[in-house]
CSV table of C-alpha atoms in Angstrom, one decimal:
chain,number,residue,atom,x,y,z
A,1,MET,CA,43.9,-18.0,-31.8
A,2,VAL,CA,47.4,-18.9,-32.0
A,3,THR,CA,49.2,-17.3,-28.7
A,4,THR,CA,53.1,-16.2,-28.3
A,5,THR,CA,55.5,-16.1,-25.7
A,6,SER,CA,58.4,-13.7,-27.3
A,7,PRO,CA,59.3,-10.6,-24.6
A,8,VAL,CA,59.3,-8.8,-28.0
A,9,ARG,CA,56.5,-6.2,-27.8
A,10,LEU,CA,54.7,-5.1,-31.0
A,11,PRO,CA,53.6,-1.2,-31.6
A,12,ARG,CA,50.4,-0.7,-31.3
A,13,HIS,CA,48.7,0.6,-34.8
A,14,ARG,CA,47.7,4.2,-34.4
A,15,GLU,CA,44.9,5.3,-36.5
A,16,LEU,CA,44.1,9.3,-37.2
A,17,SER,CA,41.3,10.9,-35.9
A,18,PRO,CA,38.4,11.7,-38.2
A,19,THR,CA,38.7,15.6,-37.6
A,20,ALA,CA,42.8,14.8,-38.8
A,21,ALA,CA,42.1,13.2,-41.7
A,22,ALA,CA,39.4,15.9,-42.7
A,23,LEU,CA,41.7,18.6,-42.2
A,24,LEU,CA,44.4,16.8,-44.3
A,25,THR,CA,42.2,16.3,-47.0
A,26,ILE,CA,41.1,19.9,-47.2
A,27,GLY,CA,44.4,20.6,-47.1
A,28,GLY,CA,45.3,18.7,-49.9
A,29,ASN,CA,42.6,19.7,-51.5
A,30,ILE,CA,43.8,23.6,-51.0
A,31,LEU,CA,47.2,22.8,-52.0
A,32,VAL,CA,46.1,21.1,-55.1
A,33,LEU,CA,44.0,23.8,-56.2
A,34,ALA,CA,47.0,26.5,-55.4
A,35,ILE,CA,49.2,24.5,-57.8
A,36,ILE,CA,46.8,24.4,-60.8
A,37,GLY,CA,46.1,28.0,-60.2
A,38,LEU,CA,50.0,28.6,-60.5
A,39,ALA,CA,50.0,26.2,-63.2
A,40,ILE,CA,47.9,28.5,-65.2
A,41,ALA,CA,50.1,31.5,-64.5
A,42,GLY,CA,52.7,30.5,-65.6
A,43,VAL,CA,51.5,29.7,-68.8
A,44,GLY,CA,49.9,33.1,-69.1
A,45,VAL,CA,53.2,34.4,-68.5
A,46,ALA,CA,55.1,32.5,-70.6
A,47,ALA,CA,52.4,32.9,-73.4
A,48,VAL,CA,52.9,36.8,-73.0
A,49,ALA,CA,56.3,36.1,-73.4
A,50,VAL,CA,56.6,34.7,-76.4
A,51,PHE,CA,53.4,36.7,-78.1
A,52,GLY,CA,53.7,39.3,-76.4
A,53,ALA,CA,55.8,41.6,-79.1
A,54,GLN,CA,53.0,40.5,-81.6
A,55,LEU,CA,50.2,41.6,-79.8
A,56,LEU,CA,51.6,45.2,-78.9
A,57,GLY,CA,52.6,45.1,-82.4
A,58,SER,CA,48.9,44.8,-83.6
A,59,LEU,CA,47.4,47.3,-81.7
């Protein structure tokens, strides 16, 4: 092992606690599900905007 006499202090490596990691994982999954839900709703709104007149006319 090599030792150094450098006066420069290196910052400590900080890790996330297991609880913080689990909360970030859950939060990320909720965010992905919200984005997917908004995308599906957007496709539905676009379909109604494009085909709505034809659907109403066929009724």
